[in-house]
Amino acid sequence: MYTQALNTAETDDRGLEDASKAAQFQARIDAEERIEPNDWMPAAYRKTLTRQISQHAHSEIVGMLPEGNWITRAPSLRRKAALLAKVQDECGHGLYLYAAAETLGTSREDLVDAMLAGKAKYSSIFNYPTLTWADIGTIGWLVDGAAIMNQIPLCRCSYGPYARAMIRVCKEESFHQRQGYEIMLTLCRGSDEQKAMAQDALDRWWWPVLMMFGPPDAASQHSDISTKWKIKRFSNDELRQKFVDATAPQAQYLGLTIPDPGMTQDAEGHWRYSEIDWTEFKQVLAGNGPCNRDRMAARRKSHDEGAWVREAAAAYAAKRAQRQTAQAAE
Amino acid sequence: MATPNTPLWEVFIRSRNGLAHKHVGSLHASDTTMALQAARDIYTRRGEGLSIWVVPSTAITASDPAEKGMMFEPAESKIYRHPTFYEVPEEVGHM
C-alpha cells in the first residue's frame, strides 16, 4: 500500500521537453497503453513514479517491524507460522517494488540510502506501536484491507513494471487480510478480556488507518497530473469511502464498535464518518509519531549490521570470477 | 572500500502445467547460487513453479522501443500468414 503521502506529482516540466514526444506520450496513456522502462517518458513522470514506487517499497520493509514484534509471542504455532509467512511476504513485496522502481533508472542501493538518510518517506501507519496481539489482527484486517483498496487500482497503473508488481502483491495481500480478520474473530468469540483487547486495538488503529489514504481531495494539490498520467485512478476520498463502506459491516459482524460516534449510514448506503484529525497525520509524517525514531533506528541498525554480509558476498563473487578467468586462460 | 552494487538478475519460472519458462521479475544477488536461492524465496512461495532460470540482466539484449514500428511492420502487412485469410466453403466443415 502505502502510497499515501506520495500522491504529490512533480510539477509538470513538459514545456521544456520535446512537445511532440510529450503529446505522443499522453496519447499512449489516453489509449490505455502501458509505458515500459525503455520508452520515452517525461522527466516528471519518471521522478514521480520513482518516488511513489520507492516509498511504497520502503513502507513494505518498515511494515515488517510492527508485525515482527509479535512473531516470538504469537499465541499458537498456527498463528506464528502464518505471521512469519505474512512478514516474509511483506519483504517480498518490498523487493518486487524496489525492482520496479529501479527500472526507472535509480539503483536499489541509492533508493535505500535515501530512506535511511530520512530523505524518502514511508507510510505513516507504521509509526504506530503494536501493543497487544489484537494489534496484529487489526493490522491484517484494516491496514492490509486499506492497502488492498489502494493497490487494486494500481494494478492498472500506466507504468507496466509497477502495475505488474501490484498484481503479484494484491494476490498475496488477500491472505493477509483474511488471517487478520480471523484473529479478530477468534478474540471476539473469546472471553470478555479478549473481546476488550480487540475493541482497544480497533479504537487505536481506526483513525490512523483512515489517514493512510492521504489528505482530503480538497487539500491535495498535485493529484491532477497523477490522474492525467493514469498513475492514480481514484481520489483519496473515493478510496477512503470505499474502505469505510466495506469495513463497517465487518466490524458489526465482529460485534465491535468503530470509535466514531458520529458515523451514520446515508440514504445511498454509504457510511459517513466524522472529520479526521489531520494535525496528527501531519505530525506523524513530520517524524513525530509514536514510533518514527524507533523505526528509523531499527532500519539503520539492520542495514549496518548486514554490511559485512554484502561485503563478503561481493568478495566471494569477485574471487570466483577471478578464478574462472584464470582457469580459462590456462 | 565501498561495496559494489549487487548485480541484477532476471527470473524465469516454469509453472507445473508444463508451459515454457516465463519472466516473473528481477532480483539482486552477488552470484548464481544466491540468485537461484533468492528467486526461490521471492518468486515461488506458493508453489508457482517447478523450474527456475536466472539470467544476469546485463546479458539481455532488447529491441529498441523507438524502432518498434519498423521492427514489427512486416508482420502486420502480411495478412496471408493467418488462416482466416483463406476461404474454405462451409460444406467442407472445420479445417
GROMACS .gro file of C-alpha atoms in nm:
model
  425
    1MET     CA    1   0.000   0.000   0.000
    2TYR     CA    2   0.124   0.287   0.147
    3THR     CA    3   0.142   0.534  -0.133
    4GLN     CA    4  -0.049   0.795   0.056
    5ALA     CA    5   0.180   1.086   0.104
    6LEU     CA    6   0.320   1.001  -0.229
    7ASN     CA    7   0.044   1.128  -0.445
    8THR     CA    8   0.224   1.453  -0.490
    9ALA     CA    9   0.334   1.459  -0.851
   10GLU     CA   10   0.631   1.658  -0.968
   11THR     CA   11   0.547   1.984  -1.133
   12ASP     CA   12   0.484   1.937  -1.498
   13ASP     CA   13   0.801   2.033  -1.682
   14ARG     CA   14   0.693   1.916  -2.023
   15GLY     CA   15   0.723   2.266  -2.157
   16LEU     CA   16   1.098   2.213  -2.153
   17GLU     CA   17   1.083   1.884  -2.333
   18ASP     CA   18   1.006   1.791  -2.686
   19ALA     CA   19   0.639   1.888  -2.723
   20SER     CA   20   0.562   1.629  -2.990
   21LYS     CA   21   0.713   1.349  -2.781
   22ALA     CA   22   0.511   1.465  -2.482
   23ALA     CA   23   0.193   1.468  -2.689
   24GLN     CA   24   0.265   1.116  -2.820
   25PHE     CA   25   0.329   1.002  -2.465
   26GLN     CA   26  -0.003   1.142  -2.341
   27ALA     CA   27  -0.181   0.986  -2.639
   28ARG     CA   28  -0.043   0.645  -2.542
   29ILE     CA   29  -0.159   0.695  -2.184
   30ASP     CA   30  -0.503   0.803  -2.304
   31ALA     CA   31  -0.522   0.491  -2.522
   32GLU     CA   32  -0.456   0.283  -2.207
   33GLU     CA   33  -0.121   0.163  -2.339
   34ARG     CA   34   0.135   0.064  -2.076
   35ILE     CA   35   0.457   0.261  -2.056
   36GLU     CA   36   0.763   0.036  -2.039
   37PRO     CA   37   1.111   0.113  -1.896
   38ASN     CA   38   1.287   0.194  -2.222
   39ASP     CA   39   1.005   0.406  -2.363
   40TRP     CA   40   1.039   0.781  -2.376
   41MET     CA   41   0.869   0.947  -2.079
   42PRO     CA   42   0.859   1.299  -1.937
   43ALA     CA   43   1.120   1.357  -1.666
   44ALA     CA   44   0.847   1.447  -1.417
   45TYR     CA   45   0.665   1.118  -1.483
   46ARG     CA   46   0.987   0.928  -1.413
   47LYS     CA   47   1.056   1.128  -1.098
   48THR     CA   48   0.701   1.098  -0.964
   49LEU     CA   49   0.697   0.723  -1.017
   50THR     CA   50   1.046   0.669  -0.876
   51ARG     CA   51   0.937   0.847  -0.562
   52GLN     CA   52   0.599   0.676  -0.535
   53ILE     CA   53   0.724   0.322  -0.604
   54SER     CA   54   1.031   0.352  -0.383
   55GLN     CA   55   0.827   0.494  -0.095
   56HIS     CA   56   0.586   0.210  -0.142
   57ALA     CA   57   0.881  -0.031  -0.121
   58HIS     CA   58   1.019   0.137   0.193
   59SER     CA   59   0.674   0.103   0.350
   60GLU     CA   60   0.667  -0.270   0.287
   61ILE     CA   61   1.006  -0.309   0.451
   62VAL     CA   62   0.934  -0.084   0.751
   63GLY     CA   63   0.595  -0.257   0.774
   64MET     CA   64   0.778  -0.575   0.876
   65LEU     CA   65   0.881  -0.412   1.204
   66PRO     CA   66   0.549  -0.368   1.390
   67GLU     CA   67   0.444  -0.722   1.300
   68GLY     CA   68   0.784  -0.880   1.353
   69ASN     CA   69   0.746  -0.757   1.710
   70TRP     CA   70   0.491  -1.035   1.771
   71ILE     CA   71   0.644  -1.334   1.592
   72THR     CA   72   0.805  -1.474   1.905
   73ARG     CA   73   0.493  -1.410   2.111
   74ALA     CA   74   0.222  -1.541   1.877
   75PRO     CA   75  -0.033  -1.737   2.084
   76SER     CA   76  -0.003  -2.064   1.891
   77LEU     CA   77   0.217  -2.239   1.638
   78ARG     CA   78  -0.051  -2.191   1.370
   79ARG     CA   79  -0.061  -1.815   1.432
   80LYS     CA   80   0.316  -1.797   1.445
   81ALA     CA   81   0.363  -1.978   1.114
   82ALA     CA   82   0.102  -1.753   0.949
   83LEU     CA   83   0.257  -1.434   1.086
   84LEU     CA   84   0.603  -1.543   0.979
   85ALA     CA   85   0.473  -1.610   0.627
   86LYS     CA   86   0.299  -1.272   0.622
   87VAL     CA   87   0.610  -1.083   0.729
   88GLN     CA   88   0.810  -1.274   0.468
   89ASP     CA   89   0.551  -1.165   0.209
   90GLU     CA   90   0.596  -0.801   0.309
   91CYS     CA   91   0.967  -0.839   0.246
   92GLY     CA   92   0.891  -0.993  -0.094
   93HIS     CA   93   0.658  -0.703  -0.176
   94GLY     CA   94   0.934  -0.460  -0.090
   95LEU     CA   95   1.169  -0.644  -0.323
   96TYR     CA   96   0.923  -0.654  -0.617
   97LEU     CA   97   0.868  -0.284  -0.570
   98TYR     CA   98   1.236  -0.192  -0.549
   99ALA     CA   99   1.287  -0.386  -0.872
  100ALA     CA  100   1.001  -0.193  -1.036
  101ALA     CA  101   1.143   0.140  -0.914
  102GLU     CA  102   1.488   0.051  -1.042
  103THR     CA  103   1.360   0.013  -1.398
  104LEU     CA  104   1.324   0.394  -1.390
  105GLY     CA  105   1.699   0.430  -1.356
  106THR     CA  106   1.784   0.464  -0.985
  107SER     CA  107   1.968   0.176  -0.817
  108ARG     CA  108   1.818  -0.002  -0.519
  109GLU     CA  109   2.120   0.095  -0.313
  110ASP     CA  110   2.051   0.463  -0.380
  111LEU     CA  111   1.682   0.424  -0.303
  112VAL     CA  112   1.757   0.251   0.027
  113ASP     CA  113   2.019   0.510   0.117
  114ALA     CA  114   1.767   0.789   0.059
  115MET     CA  115   1.530   0.616   0.301
  116LEU     CA  116   1.796   0.561   0.566
  117ALA     CA  117   1.905   0.922   0.535
  118GLY     CA  118   1.547   1.027   0.606
  119LYS     CA  119   1.506   1.181   0.261
  120ALA     CA  120   1.239   0.935   0.146
  121LYS     CA  121   0.919   0.868   0.335
  122TYR     CA  122   0.724   0.555   0.418
  123SER     CA  123   0.363   0.513   0.520
  124SER     CA  124   0.260   0.696   0.836
  125ILE     CA  125   0.076   0.388   0.962
  126PHE     CA  126   0.394   0.205   1.060
  127ASN     CA  127   0.483   0.471   1.311
  128TYR     CA  128   0.222   0.335   1.550
  129PRO     CA  129   0.312   0.067   1.805
  130THR     CA  130   0.174  -0.289   1.824
  131LEU     CA  131   0.089  -0.310   2.192
  132THR     CA  132  -0.113  -0.632   2.206
  133TRP     CA  133  -0.177  -0.944   1.999
  134ALA     CA  134  -0.505  -0.787   1.886
  135ASP     CA  135  -0.300  -0.525   1.703
  136ILE     CA  136  -0.171  -0.799   1.474
  137GLY     CA  137  -0.530  -0.894   1.393
  138THR     CA  138  -0.623  -0.531   1.338
  139ILE     CA  139  -0.325  -0.467   1.111
  140GLY     CA  140  -0.417  -0.762   0.890
  141TRP     CA  141  -0.784  -0.671   0.883
  142LEU     CA  142  -0.764  -0.291   0.849
  143VAL     CA  143  -0.413  -0.192   0.739
  144ASP     CA  144  -0.394  -0.465   0.477
  145GLY     CA  145  -0.760  -0.403   0.393
  146ALA     CA  146  -0.683  -0.038   0.325
  147ALA     CA  147  -0.375  -0.144   0.131
  148ILE     CA  148  -0.583  -0.367  -0.095
  149MET     CA  149  -0.829  -0.081  -0.161
  150ASN     CA  150  -0.541   0.139  -0.267
  151GLN     CA  151  -0.346  -0.123  -0.458
  152ILE     CA  152  -0.614  -0.280  -0.673
  153PRO     CA  153  -0.644   0.030  -0.894
  154LEU     CA  154  -0.263   0.042  -0.912
  155CYS     CA  155  -0.273  -0.290  -1.099
  156ARG     CA  156  -0.399  -0.076  -1.391
  157CYS     CA  157  -0.142   0.198  -1.344
  158SER     CA  158   0.009   0.329  -1.668
  159TYR     CA  159   0.361   0.215  -1.581
  160GLY     CA  160   0.398  -0.153  -1.675
  161PRO     CA  161   0.653  -0.272  -1.415
  162TYR     CA  162   0.459  -0.107  -1.129
  163ALA     CA  163   0.128  -0.250  -1.248
  164ARG     CA  164   0.277  -0.600  -1.276
  165ALA     CA  165   0.434  -0.580  -0.930
  166MET     CA  166   0.097  -0.472  -0.791
  167ILE     CA  167  -0.078  -0.772  -0.943
  168ARG     CA  168   0.154  -1.006  -0.755
  169VAL     CA  169   0.122  -0.804  -0.435
  170CYS     CA  170  -0.259  -0.796  -0.447
  171LYS     CA  171  -0.281  -1.173  -0.488
  172GLU     CA  172  -0.080  -1.220  -0.170
  173GLU     CA  173  -0.242  -0.941   0.025
  174SER     CA  174  -0.577  -1.114   0.042
  175PHE     CA  175  -0.429  -1.387   0.264
  176HIS     CA  176  -0.305  -1.113   0.496
  177GLN     CA  177  -0.643  -0.956   0.540
  178ARG     CA  178  -0.818  -1.287   0.600
  179GLN     CA  179  -0.564  -1.402   0.858
  180GLY     CA  180  -0.608  -1.068   1.040
  181TYR     CA  181  -0.986  -1.094   1.040
  182GLU     CA  182  -0.966  -1.450   1.167
  183ILE     CA  183  -0.754  -1.334   1.462
  184MET     CA  184  -1.015  -1.067   1.540
  185LEU     CA  185  -1.298  -1.316   1.510
  186THR     CA  186  -1.129  -1.555   1.750
  187LEU     CA  187  -1.072  -1.278   2.005
  188CYS     CA  188  -1.430  -1.153   1.970
  189ARG     CA  189  -1.566  -1.502   2.031
  190GLY     CA  190  -1.340  -1.544   2.332
  191SER     CA  191  -1.352  -1.413   2.689
  192ASP     CA  192  -1.463  -1.061   2.781
  193GLU     CA  193  -1.099  -0.965   2.824
  194GLN     CA  194  -1.014  -1.090   2.476
  195LYS     CA  195  -1.302  -0.900   2.323
  196ALA     CA  196  -1.198  -0.587   2.511
  197MET     CA  197  -0.849  -0.631   2.372
  198ALA     CA  198  -0.991  -0.645   2.018
  199GLN     CA  199  -1.200  -0.332   2.080
  200ASP     CA  200  -0.900  -0.148   2.223
  201ALA     CA  201  -0.693  -0.229   1.915
  202LEU     CA  202  -0.971  -0.108   1.683
  203ASP     CA  203  -1.001   0.212   1.889
  204ARG     CA  204  -0.633   0.287   1.846
  205TRP     CA  205  -0.597   0.189   1.479
  206TRP     CA  206  -0.919   0.319   1.321
  207TRP     CA  207  -0.823   0.682   1.267
  208PRO     CA  208  -0.460   0.618   1.164
  209VAL     CA  209  -0.591   0.367   0.909
  210LEU     CA  210  -0.828   0.626   0.758
  211MET     CA  211  -0.529   0.859   0.729
  212MET     CA  212  -0.347   0.601   0.518
  213PHE     CA  213  -0.547   0.716   0.216
  214GLY     CA  214  -0.378   1.055   0.235
  215PRO     CA  215  -0.503   1.412   0.268
  216PRO     CA  216  -0.861   1.500   0.169
  217ASP     CA  217  -0.913   1.575  -0.200
  218ALA     CA  218  -0.966   1.945  -0.133
  219ALA     CA  219  -0.617   1.967   0.019
  220SER     CA  220  -0.414   1.751  -0.218
  221GLN     CA  221  -0.297   1.984  -0.488
  222HIS     CA  222  -0.093   1.756  -0.709
  223SER     CA  223  -0.335   1.475  -0.779
  224ASP     CA  224  -0.441   1.615  -1.115
  225ILE     CA  225  -0.126   1.529  -1.303
  226SER     CA  226  -0.107   1.180  -1.148
  227THR     CA  227  -0.464   1.124  -1.262
  228LYS     CA  228  -0.386   1.254  -1.609
  229TRP     CA  229  -0.091   1.015  -1.627
  230LYS     CA  230  -0.316   0.734  -1.503
  231ILE     CA  231  -0.090   0.657  -1.210
  232LYS     CA  232  -0.386   0.737  -0.987
  233ARG     CA  233  -0.731   0.611  -1.080
  234PHE     CA  234  -0.936   0.719  -0.779
  235SER     CA  235  -0.905   1.014  -0.543
  236ASN     CA  236  -0.801   0.974  -0.179
  237ASP     CA  237  -1.154   1.044  -0.056
  238GLU     CA  238  -1.312   0.800  -0.302
  239LEU     CA  239  -1.085   0.519  -0.184
  240ARG     CA  240  -1.136   0.611   0.181
  241GLN     CA  241  -1.514   0.599   0.136
  242LYS     CA  242  -1.495   0.258  -0.034
  243PHE     CA  243  -1.287   0.130   0.254
  244VAL     CA  244  -1.524   0.263   0.522
  245ASP     CA  245  -1.824   0.116   0.339
  246ALA     CA  246  -1.657  -0.224   0.316
  247THR     CA  247  -1.534  -0.221   0.677
  248ALA     CA  248  -1.842  -0.104   0.871
  249PRO     CA  249  -2.037  -0.431   0.824
  250GLN     CA  250  -1.724  -0.635   0.904
  251ALA     CA  251  -1.692  -0.455   1.238
  252GLN     CA  252  -2.061  -0.513   1.305
  253TYR     CA  253  -2.018  -0.884   1.243
  254LEU     CA  254  -1.736  -0.893   1.497
  255GLY     CA  255  -1.956  -0.707   1.745
  256LEU     CA  256  -1.703  -0.426   1.769
  257THR     CA  257  -1.778  -0.054   1.772
  258ILE     CA  258  -1.597   0.178   1.533
  259PRO     CA  259  -1.467   0.465   1.751
  260ASP     CA  260  -1.665   0.732   1.566
  261PRO     CA  261  -1.990   0.818   1.743
  262GLY     CA  262  -2.084   1.049   1.455
  263MET     CA  263  -2.080   0.772   1.197
  264THR     CA  264  -2.411   0.727   1.014
  265GLN     CA  265  -2.532   0.546   0.705
  266ASP     CA  266  -2.682   0.775   0.441
  267ALA     CA  267  -2.977   0.701   0.211
  268GLU     CA  268  -2.747   0.552  -0.055
  269GLY     CA  269  -2.594   0.314   0.195
  270HIS     CA  270  -2.262   0.498   0.235
  271TRP     CA  271  -2.118   0.522   0.585
  272ARG     CA  272  -2.042   0.886   0.661
  273TYR     CA  273  -1.753   0.931   0.902
  274SER     CA  274  -1.655   1.230   1.114
  275GLU     CA  275  -1.378   1.478   1.045
  276ILE     CA  276  -1.028   1.328   1.053
  277ASP     CA  277  -0.765   1.492   1.275
  278TRP     CA  278  -0.518   1.596   1.007
  279THR     CA  279  -0.283   1.761   1.255
  280GLU     CA  280  -0.199   1.415   1.389
  281PHE     CA  281  -0.131   1.295   1.035
  282LYS     CA  282   0.099   1.588   0.965
  283GLN     CA  283   0.281   1.533   1.292
  284VAL     CA  284   0.342   1.166   1.213
  285LEU     CA  285   0.463   1.247   0.860
  286ALA     CA  286   0.693   1.511   1.005
  287GLY     CA  287   0.863   1.245   1.214
  288ASN     CA  288   0.680   1.298   1.541
  289GLY     CA  289   0.463   0.986   1.554
  290PRO     CA  290   0.493   0.742   1.845
  291CYS     CA  291   0.749   0.517   1.673
  292ASN     CA  292   0.919   0.719   1.397
  293ARG     CA  293   1.256   0.725   1.571
  294ASP     CA  294   1.239   0.356   1.664
  295ARG     CA  295   1.159   0.251   1.309
  296MET     CA  296   1.441   0.452   1.156
  297ALA     CA  297   1.685   0.330   1.421
  298ALA     CA  298   1.583  -0.032   1.357
  299ARG     CA  299   1.625   0.005   0.979
  300ARG     CA  300   1.965   0.170   1.013
  301LYS     CA  301   2.086  -0.089   1.262
  302SER     CA  302   1.977  -0.373   1.038
  303HIS     CA  303   2.139  -0.212   0.734
  304ASP     CA  304   2.466  -0.152   0.918
  305GLU     CA  305   2.476  -0.497   1.071
  306GLY     CA  306   2.419  -0.651   0.729
  307ALA     CA  307   2.710  -0.463   0.572
  308TRP     CA  308   2.960  -0.744   0.632
  309VAL     CA  309   2.727  -0.993   0.458
  310ARG     CA  310   2.705  -0.776   0.148
  311GLU     CA  311   3.081  -0.725   0.152
  312ALA     CA  312   3.152  -1.096   0.198
  313ALA     CA  313   2.912  -1.196  -0.083
  314ALA     CA  314   3.067  -0.942  -0.318
  315ALA     CA  315   3.421  -1.053  -0.228
  316TYR     CA  316   3.331  -1.419  -0.278
  317ALA     CA  317   3.172  -1.349  -0.618
  318ALA     CA  318   3.477  -1.147  -0.722
  319LYS     CA  319   3.714  -1.426  -0.614
  320ARG     CA  320   3.517  -1.688  -0.806
  321ALA     CA  321   3.505  -1.471  -1.117
  322GLN     CA  322   3.880  -1.419  -1.097
  323ARG     CA  323   3.943  -1.792  -1.060
  324GLN     CA  324   3.725  -1.865  -1.360
  325THR     CA  325   3.915  -1.615  -1.572
  326ALA     CA  326   4.245  -1.767  -1.460
  327GLN     CA  327   4.127  -2.119  -1.542
  328ALA     CA  328   4.004  -2.009  -1.882
  329ALA     CA  329   4.346  -1.861  -1.954
  330GLU     CA  330   4.530  -2.187  -1.875
  331MET     CA  331   3.624   0.048   0.036
  332ALA     CA  332   3.271   0.085  -0.093
  333THR     CA  333   3.093  -0.241  -0.171
  334PRO     CA  334   2.992  -0.252  -0.539
  335ASN     CA  335   2.620  -0.259  -0.615
  336THR     CA  336   2.482  -0.614  -0.614
  337PRO     CA  337   2.415  -0.733  -0.971
  338LEU     CA  338   2.061  -0.755  -1.106
  339TRP     CA  339   1.914  -1.082  -1.238
  340GLU     CA  340   1.600  -1.159  -1.436
  341VAL     CA  341   1.397  -1.455  -1.310
  342PHE     CA  342   1.207  -1.702  -1.529
  343ILE     CA  343   0.983  -1.972  -1.389
  344ARG     CA  344   0.822  -2.276  -1.549
  345SER     CA  345   0.491  -2.348  -1.384
  346ARG     CA  346   0.371  -2.701  -1.314
  347ASN     CA  347   0.148  -2.707  -1.621
  348GLY     CA  348   0.446  -2.769  -1.844
  349LEU     CA  349   0.447  -2.436  -2.028
  350ALA     CA  350   0.767  -2.251  -2.116
  351HIS     CA  351   0.967  -2.057  -1.858
  352LYS     CA  352   0.806  -1.719  -1.814
  353HIS     CA  353   0.961  -1.395  -1.693
  354VAL     CA  354   0.832  -1.316  -1.343
  355GLY     CA  355   1.053  -1.034  -1.223
  356SER     CA  356   1.403  -0.949  -1.114
  357LEU     CA  357   1.622  -0.957  -0.804
  358HIS     CA  358   1.967  -0.870  -0.676
  359ALA     CA  359   2.228  -1.132  -0.588
  360SER     CA  360   2.605  -1.146  -0.591
  361ASP     CA  361   2.633  -1.482  -0.772
  362THR     CA  362   2.434  -1.756  -0.946
  363THR     CA  363   2.386  -1.972  -0.635
  364MET     CA  364   2.247  -1.685  -0.433
  365ALA     CA  365   2.037  -1.567  -0.728
  366LEU     CA  366   1.870  -1.910  -0.751
  367GLN     CA  367   1.806  -1.924  -0.378
  368ALA     CA  368   1.667  -1.571  -0.369
  369ALA     CA  369   1.447  -1.649  -0.672
  370ARG     CA  370   1.305  -1.947  -0.488
  371ASP     CA  371   1.233  -1.737  -0.179
  372ILE     CA  372   1.092  -1.436  -0.359
  373TYR     CA  373   0.903  -1.585  -0.651
  374THR     CA  374   0.794  -1.937  -0.553
  375ARG     CA  375   0.648  -1.906  -0.204
  376ARG     CA  376   0.315  -2.052  -0.317
  377GLY     CA  377   0.403  -2.335  -0.550
  378GLU     CA  378   0.436  -2.109  -0.855
  379GLY     CA  379   0.683  -2.330  -1.034
  380LEU     CA  380   0.895  -2.640  -1.082
  381SER     CA  381   1.195  -2.487  -1.252
  382ILE     CA  382   1.379  -2.156  -1.226
  383TRP     CA  383   1.617  -1.979  -1.462
  384VAL     CA  384   1.815  -1.677  -1.350
  385VAL     CA  385   1.989  -1.464  -1.612
  386PRO     CA  386   2.213  -1.162  -1.547
  387SER     CA  387   2.011  -0.861  -1.659
  388THR     CA  388   2.315  -0.729  -1.842
  389ALA     CA  389   2.310  -1.039  -2.065
  390ILE     CA  390   1.978  -0.938  -2.221
  391THR     CA  391   1.974  -0.751  -2.548
  392ALA     CA  392   1.644  -0.577  -2.604
  393SER     CA  393   1.486  -0.433  -2.917
  394ASP     CA  394   1.458  -0.057  -2.922
  395PRO     CA  395   1.103   0.057  -2.840
  396ALA     CA  396   1.154   0.366  -3.057
  397GLU     CA  397   1.209   0.135  -3.355
  398LYS     CA  398   0.911  -0.086  -3.292
  399GLY     CA  399   0.715   0.049  -3.588
  400MET     CA  400   0.982  -0.054  -3.834
  401MET     CA  401   1.068  -0.370  -3.644
  402PHE     CA  402   0.722  -0.521  -3.644
  403GLU     CA  403   0.563  -0.367  -3.952
  404PRO     CA  404   0.649  -0.666  -4.179
  405ALA     CA  405   0.428  -0.890  -3.966
  406GLU     CA  406   0.136  -0.651  -3.976
  407SER     CA  407   0.113  -0.615  -4.353
  408LYS     CA  408   0.110  -0.989  -4.428
  409ILE     CA  409  -0.243  -1.094  -4.354
  410TYR     CA  410  -0.198  -1.402  -4.576
  411ARG     CA  411   0.003  -1.551  -4.290
  412HIS     CA  412  -0.317  -1.603  -4.095
  413PRO     CA  413  -0.554  -1.896  -4.155
  414THR     CA  414  -0.857  -1.666  -4.175
  415PHE     CA  415  -0.714  -1.517  -4.498
  416TYR     CA  416  -0.815  -1.829  -4.688
  417GLU     CA  417  -1.165  -1.918  -4.797
  418VAL     CA  418  -1.291  -2.266  -4.734
  419PRO     CA  419  -1.657  -2.341  -4.824
  420GLU     CA  420  -1.877  -2.410  -4.526
  421GLU     CA  421  -1.971  -2.754  -4.666
  422VAL     CA  422  -1.614  -2.866  -4.615
  423GLY     CA  423  -1.656  -2.824  -4.240
  424HIS     CA  424  -1.398  -2.738  -3.979
  425MET     CA  425  -1.042  -2.720  -4.104
   0.00000   0.00000   0.00000
